[in-house]
mmCIF file of C-alpha atoms in Angstrom:
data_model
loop_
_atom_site.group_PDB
_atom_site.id
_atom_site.type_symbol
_atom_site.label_atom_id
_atom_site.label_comp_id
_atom_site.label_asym_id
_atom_site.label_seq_id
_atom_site.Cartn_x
_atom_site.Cartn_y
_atom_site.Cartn_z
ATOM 1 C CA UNK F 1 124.757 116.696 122.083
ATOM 2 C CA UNK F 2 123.856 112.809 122.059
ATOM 3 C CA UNK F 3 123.083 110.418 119.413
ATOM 4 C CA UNK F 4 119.399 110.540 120.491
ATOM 5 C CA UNK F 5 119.173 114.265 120.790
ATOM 6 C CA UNK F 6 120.678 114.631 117.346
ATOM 7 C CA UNK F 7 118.037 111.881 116.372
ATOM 8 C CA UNK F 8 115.239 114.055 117.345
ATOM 9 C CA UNK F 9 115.782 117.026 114.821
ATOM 10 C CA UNK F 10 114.565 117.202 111.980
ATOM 11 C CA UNK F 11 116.631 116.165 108.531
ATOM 12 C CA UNK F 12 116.610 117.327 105.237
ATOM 13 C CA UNK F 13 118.684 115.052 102.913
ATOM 14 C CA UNK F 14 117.958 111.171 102.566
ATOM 15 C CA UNK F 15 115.411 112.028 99.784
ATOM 16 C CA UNK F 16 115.858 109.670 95.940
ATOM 17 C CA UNK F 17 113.533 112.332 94.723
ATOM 18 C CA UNK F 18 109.413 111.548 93.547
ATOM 19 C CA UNK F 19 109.071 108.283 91.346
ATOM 20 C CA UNK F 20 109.877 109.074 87.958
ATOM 21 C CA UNK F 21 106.883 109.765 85.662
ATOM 22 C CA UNK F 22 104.139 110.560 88.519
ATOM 23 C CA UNK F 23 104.824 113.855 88.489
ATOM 24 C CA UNK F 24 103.752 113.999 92.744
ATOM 25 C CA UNK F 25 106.400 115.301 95.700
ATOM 26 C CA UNK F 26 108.195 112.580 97.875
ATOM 27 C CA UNK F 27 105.970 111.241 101.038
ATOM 28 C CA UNK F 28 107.950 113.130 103.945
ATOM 29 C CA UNK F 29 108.501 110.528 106.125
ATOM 30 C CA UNK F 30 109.947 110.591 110.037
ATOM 31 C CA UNK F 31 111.230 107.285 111.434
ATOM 32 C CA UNK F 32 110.900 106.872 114.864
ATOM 33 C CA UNK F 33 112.997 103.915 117.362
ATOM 34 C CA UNK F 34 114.744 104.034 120.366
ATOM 35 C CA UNK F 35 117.493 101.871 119.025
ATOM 36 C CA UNK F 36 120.569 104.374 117.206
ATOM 37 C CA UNK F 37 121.885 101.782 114.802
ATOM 38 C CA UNK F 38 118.145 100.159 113.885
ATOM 39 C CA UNK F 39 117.271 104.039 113.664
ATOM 40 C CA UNK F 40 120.169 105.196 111.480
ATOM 41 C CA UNK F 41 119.846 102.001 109.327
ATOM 42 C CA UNK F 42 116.448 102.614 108.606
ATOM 43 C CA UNK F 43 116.832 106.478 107.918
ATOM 44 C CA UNK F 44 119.816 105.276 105.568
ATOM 45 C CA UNK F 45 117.573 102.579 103.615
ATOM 46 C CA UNK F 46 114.513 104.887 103.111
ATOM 47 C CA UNK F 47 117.238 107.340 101.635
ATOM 48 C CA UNK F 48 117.891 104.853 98.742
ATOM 49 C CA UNK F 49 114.212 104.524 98.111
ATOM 50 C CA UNK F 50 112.048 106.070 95.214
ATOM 51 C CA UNK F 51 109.113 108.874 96.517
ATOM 52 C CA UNK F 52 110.511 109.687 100.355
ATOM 53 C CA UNK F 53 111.759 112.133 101.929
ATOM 54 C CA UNK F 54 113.646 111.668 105.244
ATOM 55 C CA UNK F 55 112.686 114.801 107.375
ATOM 56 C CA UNK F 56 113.539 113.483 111.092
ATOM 57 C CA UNK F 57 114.206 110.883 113.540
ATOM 58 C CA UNK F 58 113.248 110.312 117.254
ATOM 59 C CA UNK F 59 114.059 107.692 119.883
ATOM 60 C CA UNK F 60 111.069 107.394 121.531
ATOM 61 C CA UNK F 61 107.296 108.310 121.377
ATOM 62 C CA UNK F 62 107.350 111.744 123.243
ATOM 63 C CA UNK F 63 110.194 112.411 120.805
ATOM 64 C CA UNK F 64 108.249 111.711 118.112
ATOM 65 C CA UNK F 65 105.139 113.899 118.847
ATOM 66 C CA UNK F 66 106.929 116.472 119.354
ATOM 67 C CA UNK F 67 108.635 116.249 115.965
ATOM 68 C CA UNK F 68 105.289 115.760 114.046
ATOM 69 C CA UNK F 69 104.370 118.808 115.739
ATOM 70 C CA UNK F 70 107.713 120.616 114.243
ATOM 71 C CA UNK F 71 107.921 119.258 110.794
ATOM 72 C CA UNK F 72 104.090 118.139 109.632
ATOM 73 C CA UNK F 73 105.548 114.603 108.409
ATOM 74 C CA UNK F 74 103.006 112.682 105.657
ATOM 75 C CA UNK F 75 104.031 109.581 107.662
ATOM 76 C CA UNK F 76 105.329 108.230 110.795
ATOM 77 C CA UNK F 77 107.038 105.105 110.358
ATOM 78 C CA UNK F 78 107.110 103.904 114.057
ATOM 79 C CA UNK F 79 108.599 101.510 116.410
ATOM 80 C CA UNK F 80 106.377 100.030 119.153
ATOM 81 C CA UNK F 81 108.172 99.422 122.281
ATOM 82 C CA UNK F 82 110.494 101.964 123.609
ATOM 83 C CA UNK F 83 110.851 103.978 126.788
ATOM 84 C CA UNK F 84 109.132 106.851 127.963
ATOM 85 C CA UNK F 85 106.154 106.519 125.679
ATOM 86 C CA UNK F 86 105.350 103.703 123.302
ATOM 87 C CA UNK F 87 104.183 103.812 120.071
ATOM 88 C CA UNK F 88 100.822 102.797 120.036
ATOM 89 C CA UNK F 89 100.180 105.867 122.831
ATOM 90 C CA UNK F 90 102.453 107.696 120.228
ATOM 91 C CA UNK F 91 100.509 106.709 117.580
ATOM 92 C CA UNK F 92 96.903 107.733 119.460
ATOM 93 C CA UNK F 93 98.713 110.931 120.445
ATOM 94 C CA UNK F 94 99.807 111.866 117.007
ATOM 95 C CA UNK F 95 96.535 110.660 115.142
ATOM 96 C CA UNK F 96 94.468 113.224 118.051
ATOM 97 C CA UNK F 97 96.676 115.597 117.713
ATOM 98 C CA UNK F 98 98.101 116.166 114.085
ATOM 99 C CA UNK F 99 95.091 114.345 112.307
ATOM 100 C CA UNK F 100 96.927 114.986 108.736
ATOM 101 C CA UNK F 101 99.928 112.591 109.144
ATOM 102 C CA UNK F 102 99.926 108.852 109.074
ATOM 103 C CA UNK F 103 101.173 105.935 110.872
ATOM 104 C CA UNK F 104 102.598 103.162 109.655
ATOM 105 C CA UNK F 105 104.351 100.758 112.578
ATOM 106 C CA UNK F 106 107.524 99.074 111.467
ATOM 107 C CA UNK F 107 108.431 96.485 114.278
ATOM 108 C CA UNK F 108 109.788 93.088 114.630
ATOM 109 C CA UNK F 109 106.689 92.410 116.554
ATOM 110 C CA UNK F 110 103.660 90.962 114.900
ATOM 111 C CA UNK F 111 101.569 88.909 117.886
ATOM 112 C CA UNK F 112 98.572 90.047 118.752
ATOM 113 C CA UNK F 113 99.175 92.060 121.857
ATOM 114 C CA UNK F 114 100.935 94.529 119.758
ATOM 115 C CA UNK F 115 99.613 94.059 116.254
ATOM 116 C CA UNK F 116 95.239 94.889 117.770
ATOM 117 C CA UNK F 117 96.543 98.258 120.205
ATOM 118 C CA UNK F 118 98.120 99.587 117.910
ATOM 119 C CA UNK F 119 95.700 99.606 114.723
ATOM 120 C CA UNK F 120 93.517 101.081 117.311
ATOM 121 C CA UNK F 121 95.397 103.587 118.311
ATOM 122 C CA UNK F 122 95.188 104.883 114.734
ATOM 123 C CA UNK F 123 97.480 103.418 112.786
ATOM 124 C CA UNK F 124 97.006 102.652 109.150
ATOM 125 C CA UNK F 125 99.770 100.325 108.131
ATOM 126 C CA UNK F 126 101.908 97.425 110.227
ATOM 127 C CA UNK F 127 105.612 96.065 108.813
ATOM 128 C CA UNK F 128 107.502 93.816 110.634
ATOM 129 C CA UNK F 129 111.298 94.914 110.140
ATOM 130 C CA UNK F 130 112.093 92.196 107.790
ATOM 131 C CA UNK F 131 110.113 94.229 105.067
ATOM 132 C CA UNK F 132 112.350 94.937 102.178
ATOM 133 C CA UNK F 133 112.027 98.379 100.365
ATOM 134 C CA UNK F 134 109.370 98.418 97.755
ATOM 135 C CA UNK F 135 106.914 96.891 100.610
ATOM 136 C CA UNK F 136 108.204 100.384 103.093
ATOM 137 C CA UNK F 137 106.994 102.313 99.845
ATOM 138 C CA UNK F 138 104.004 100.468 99.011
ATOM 139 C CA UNK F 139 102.938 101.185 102.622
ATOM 140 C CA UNK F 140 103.766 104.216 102.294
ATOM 141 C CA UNK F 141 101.928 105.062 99.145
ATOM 142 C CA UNK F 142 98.584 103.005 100.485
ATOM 143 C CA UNK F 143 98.175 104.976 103.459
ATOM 144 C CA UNK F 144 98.223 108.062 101.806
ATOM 145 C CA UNK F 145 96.073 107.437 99.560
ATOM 146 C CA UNK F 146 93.837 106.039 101.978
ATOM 147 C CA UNK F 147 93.963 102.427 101.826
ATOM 148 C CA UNK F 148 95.837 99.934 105.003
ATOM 149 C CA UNK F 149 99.342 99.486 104.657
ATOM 150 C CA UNK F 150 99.723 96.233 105.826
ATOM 151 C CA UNK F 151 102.305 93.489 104.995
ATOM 152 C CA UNK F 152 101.037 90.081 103.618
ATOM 153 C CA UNK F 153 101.404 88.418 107.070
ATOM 154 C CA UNK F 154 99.389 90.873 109.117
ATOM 155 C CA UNK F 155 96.781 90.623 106.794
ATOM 156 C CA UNK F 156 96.528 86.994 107.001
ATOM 157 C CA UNK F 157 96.328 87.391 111.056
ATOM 158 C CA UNK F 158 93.613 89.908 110.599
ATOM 159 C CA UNK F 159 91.884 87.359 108.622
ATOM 160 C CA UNK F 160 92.376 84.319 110.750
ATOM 161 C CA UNK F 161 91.199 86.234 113.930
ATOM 162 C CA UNK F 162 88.114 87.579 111.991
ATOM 163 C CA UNK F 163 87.118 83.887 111.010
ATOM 164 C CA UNK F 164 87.810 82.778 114.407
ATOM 165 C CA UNK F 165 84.559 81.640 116.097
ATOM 166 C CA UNK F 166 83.326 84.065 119.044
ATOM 167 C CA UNK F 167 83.450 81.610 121.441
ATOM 168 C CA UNK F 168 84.871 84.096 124.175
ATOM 169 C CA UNK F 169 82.125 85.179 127.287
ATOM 170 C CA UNK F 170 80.382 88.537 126.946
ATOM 171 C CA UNK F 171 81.447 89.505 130.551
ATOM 172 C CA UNK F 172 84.628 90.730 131.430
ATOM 173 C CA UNK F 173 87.483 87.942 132.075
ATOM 174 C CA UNK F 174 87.573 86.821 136.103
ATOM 175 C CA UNK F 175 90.653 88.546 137.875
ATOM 176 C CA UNK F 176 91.886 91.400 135.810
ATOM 177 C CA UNK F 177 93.139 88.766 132.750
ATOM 178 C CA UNK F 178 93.298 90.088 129.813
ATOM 179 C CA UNK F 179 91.944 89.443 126.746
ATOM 180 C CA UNK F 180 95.502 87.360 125.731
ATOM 181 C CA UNK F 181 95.864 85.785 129.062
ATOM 182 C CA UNK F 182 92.670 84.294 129.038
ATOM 183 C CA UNK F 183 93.331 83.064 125.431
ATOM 184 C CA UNK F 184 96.691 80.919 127.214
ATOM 185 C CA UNK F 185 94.344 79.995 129.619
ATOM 186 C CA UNK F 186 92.120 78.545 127.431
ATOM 187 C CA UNK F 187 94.422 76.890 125.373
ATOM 188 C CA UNK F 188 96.344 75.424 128.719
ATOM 189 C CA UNK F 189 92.724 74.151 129.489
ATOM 190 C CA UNK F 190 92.458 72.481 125.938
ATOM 191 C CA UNK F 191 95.766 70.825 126.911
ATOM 192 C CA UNK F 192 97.832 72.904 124.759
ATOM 193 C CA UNK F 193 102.050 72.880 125.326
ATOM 194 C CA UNK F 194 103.306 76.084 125.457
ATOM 195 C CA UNK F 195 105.145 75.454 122.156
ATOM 196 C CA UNK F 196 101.858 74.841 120.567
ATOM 197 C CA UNK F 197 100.298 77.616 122.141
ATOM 198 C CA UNK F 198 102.956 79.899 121.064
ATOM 199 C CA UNK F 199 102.258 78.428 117.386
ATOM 200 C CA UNK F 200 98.880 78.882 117.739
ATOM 201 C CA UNK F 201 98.958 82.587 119.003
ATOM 202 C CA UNK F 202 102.161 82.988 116.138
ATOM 203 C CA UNK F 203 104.172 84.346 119.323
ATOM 204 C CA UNK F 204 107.497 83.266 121.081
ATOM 205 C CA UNK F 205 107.602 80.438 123.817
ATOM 206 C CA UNK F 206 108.978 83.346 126.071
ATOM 207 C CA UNK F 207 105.430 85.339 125.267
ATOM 208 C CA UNK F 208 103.410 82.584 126.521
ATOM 209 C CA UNK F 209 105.821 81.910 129.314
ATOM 210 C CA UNK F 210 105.054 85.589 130.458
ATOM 211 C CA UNK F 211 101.511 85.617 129.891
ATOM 212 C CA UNK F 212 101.388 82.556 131.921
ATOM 213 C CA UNK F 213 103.242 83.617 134.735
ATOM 214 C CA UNK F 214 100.303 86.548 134.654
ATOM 215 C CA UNK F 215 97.728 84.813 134.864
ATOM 216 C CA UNK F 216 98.699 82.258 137.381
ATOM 217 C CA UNK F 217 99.361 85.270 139.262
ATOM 218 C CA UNK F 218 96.355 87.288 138.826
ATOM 219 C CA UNK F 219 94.088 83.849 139.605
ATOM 220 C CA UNK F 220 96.660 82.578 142.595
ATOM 221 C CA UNK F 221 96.668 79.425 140.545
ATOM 222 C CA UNK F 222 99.961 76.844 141.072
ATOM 223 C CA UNK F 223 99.455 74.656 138.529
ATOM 224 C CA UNK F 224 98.341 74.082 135.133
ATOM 225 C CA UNK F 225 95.575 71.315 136.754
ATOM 226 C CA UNK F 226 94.076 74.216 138.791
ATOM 227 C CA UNK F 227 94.473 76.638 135.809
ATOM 228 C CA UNK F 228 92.432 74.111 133.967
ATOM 229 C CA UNK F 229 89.420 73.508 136.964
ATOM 230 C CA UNK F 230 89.655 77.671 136.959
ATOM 231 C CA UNK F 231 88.770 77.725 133.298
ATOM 232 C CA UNK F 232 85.910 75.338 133.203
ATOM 233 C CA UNK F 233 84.696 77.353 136.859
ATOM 234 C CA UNK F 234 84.393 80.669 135.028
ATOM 235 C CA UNK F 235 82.613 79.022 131.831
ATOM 236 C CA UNK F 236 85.701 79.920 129.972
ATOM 237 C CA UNK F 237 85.515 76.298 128.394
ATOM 238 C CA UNK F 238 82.866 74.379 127.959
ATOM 239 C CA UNK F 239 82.706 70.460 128.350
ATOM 240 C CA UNK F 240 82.758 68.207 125.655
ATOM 241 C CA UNK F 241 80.213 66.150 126.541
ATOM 242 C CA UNK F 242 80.823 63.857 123.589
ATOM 243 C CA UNK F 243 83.980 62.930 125.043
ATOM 244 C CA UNK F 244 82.946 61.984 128.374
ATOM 245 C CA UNK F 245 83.218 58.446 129.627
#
């Protein structure tokens, strides 16, 4: 039997018992990625902490649904992208599914691509993997008691895209772009580098490098000069009047 296939059962140890003095069982708690040693590590760290209960592990989505099924987890601490099925479909599959069990995504991703699908899909918290233990059990503890688990930094994102002005067109984005790609492409319009687009967005230079590469595809553009004429064409810009000569 593999690593992964071992993964995929369900465990019964890791547990430091309930906090002392609440008097409540631990959260049972399944940890889901597709990488063994980020897997193992995590399992091994939730182990040391107060109020959980390690009950399984999975390496991927389909995995992990089916283990929900088996075990009835309180919470799914989930990775995003791995093969076979993600984890926001996870995440919409378990929250359909097995209504009673919570999702809280731990992932070193925290753009928007990945932070928006998968609070949609369902779930109630989002960590980055650079959370330390008492904020893994403070998510823990919010979602199942009904609140958002989120870290500090998520909520500030949430709070900068709420304030941002809805400047975006009601129709549908020309092409097929998405919602992101037409973000880069306003931004390349505005005359943003890709550095400060990737600052602006608070993803990697490689991100933007992809989402640019999309786009430029999608709209058969060759350069950012057309990308920029395509942008004011579609009324994804408008003209700043006040600046003209």
């Amino acid at each position: 039997m593999t690593g992964d296939e071992t993964a995929a059962q369900a465990t019964g140890g890791g547990s430091a018992g309930p906090v002392e003095g609440r008097g409540k069982p631990p959260a049972r708690v399944i940890v889901v990625d597709d990488q063994t040693v980020v897997r193992e590590g995590i399992v091994m760290l939730l182990g040391l902490l107060p109020g959980i209960e390690v009950v399984g592990a999975a390496a991927d989505g389909e995995e992990a649904v089916r283990l929900v099924g088996e075990v009835a987890p309180d919470v799914v601490l989930m990775d995003l992208r791995m093969p076979r099925c993600d984890g926001a479909e996870a995440t919409r599959r378990i929250r359909a599914q097995y209504p009673g069990t919570q999702v809280v995504v731990l992932t070193t991703y925290a753009d928007d691509d990945s932070l928006f699908p998968a609070l949609k899909a369902g779930a109630r918290g989002y960590l980055t993997k650079d959370a330390g233990g008492d904020e893994i059990v403070r998510a823990v503890e919010d979602v199942l008691s009904g609140d958002a688990g989120l870290s500090p930094r998520i909520q500030r994102r949430l709070l900068e895209r709420l304030s941002e002005p809805d400047d975006a067109p009601s129709a549908a984005p020309p092409d097929g772009l998405t919602a992101r790609e037409t973000e880069v492409l306003v931004l390349i319009a505005e005359g943003m580098s890709n550095h400060e687009i990737a600052r602006a967005l608070h993803v990697s230079t490689a991100t933007v490098k992809t989402h640019i590469n999309n786009l430029f595809a999608k709209a058969s553009l060759k350069d950012r000069a057309q990308a920029v004429r395509y942008a004011y064409r579609h009324g994804l810009i408008k003209l700043d009047r006040g600046s003209a000569n």
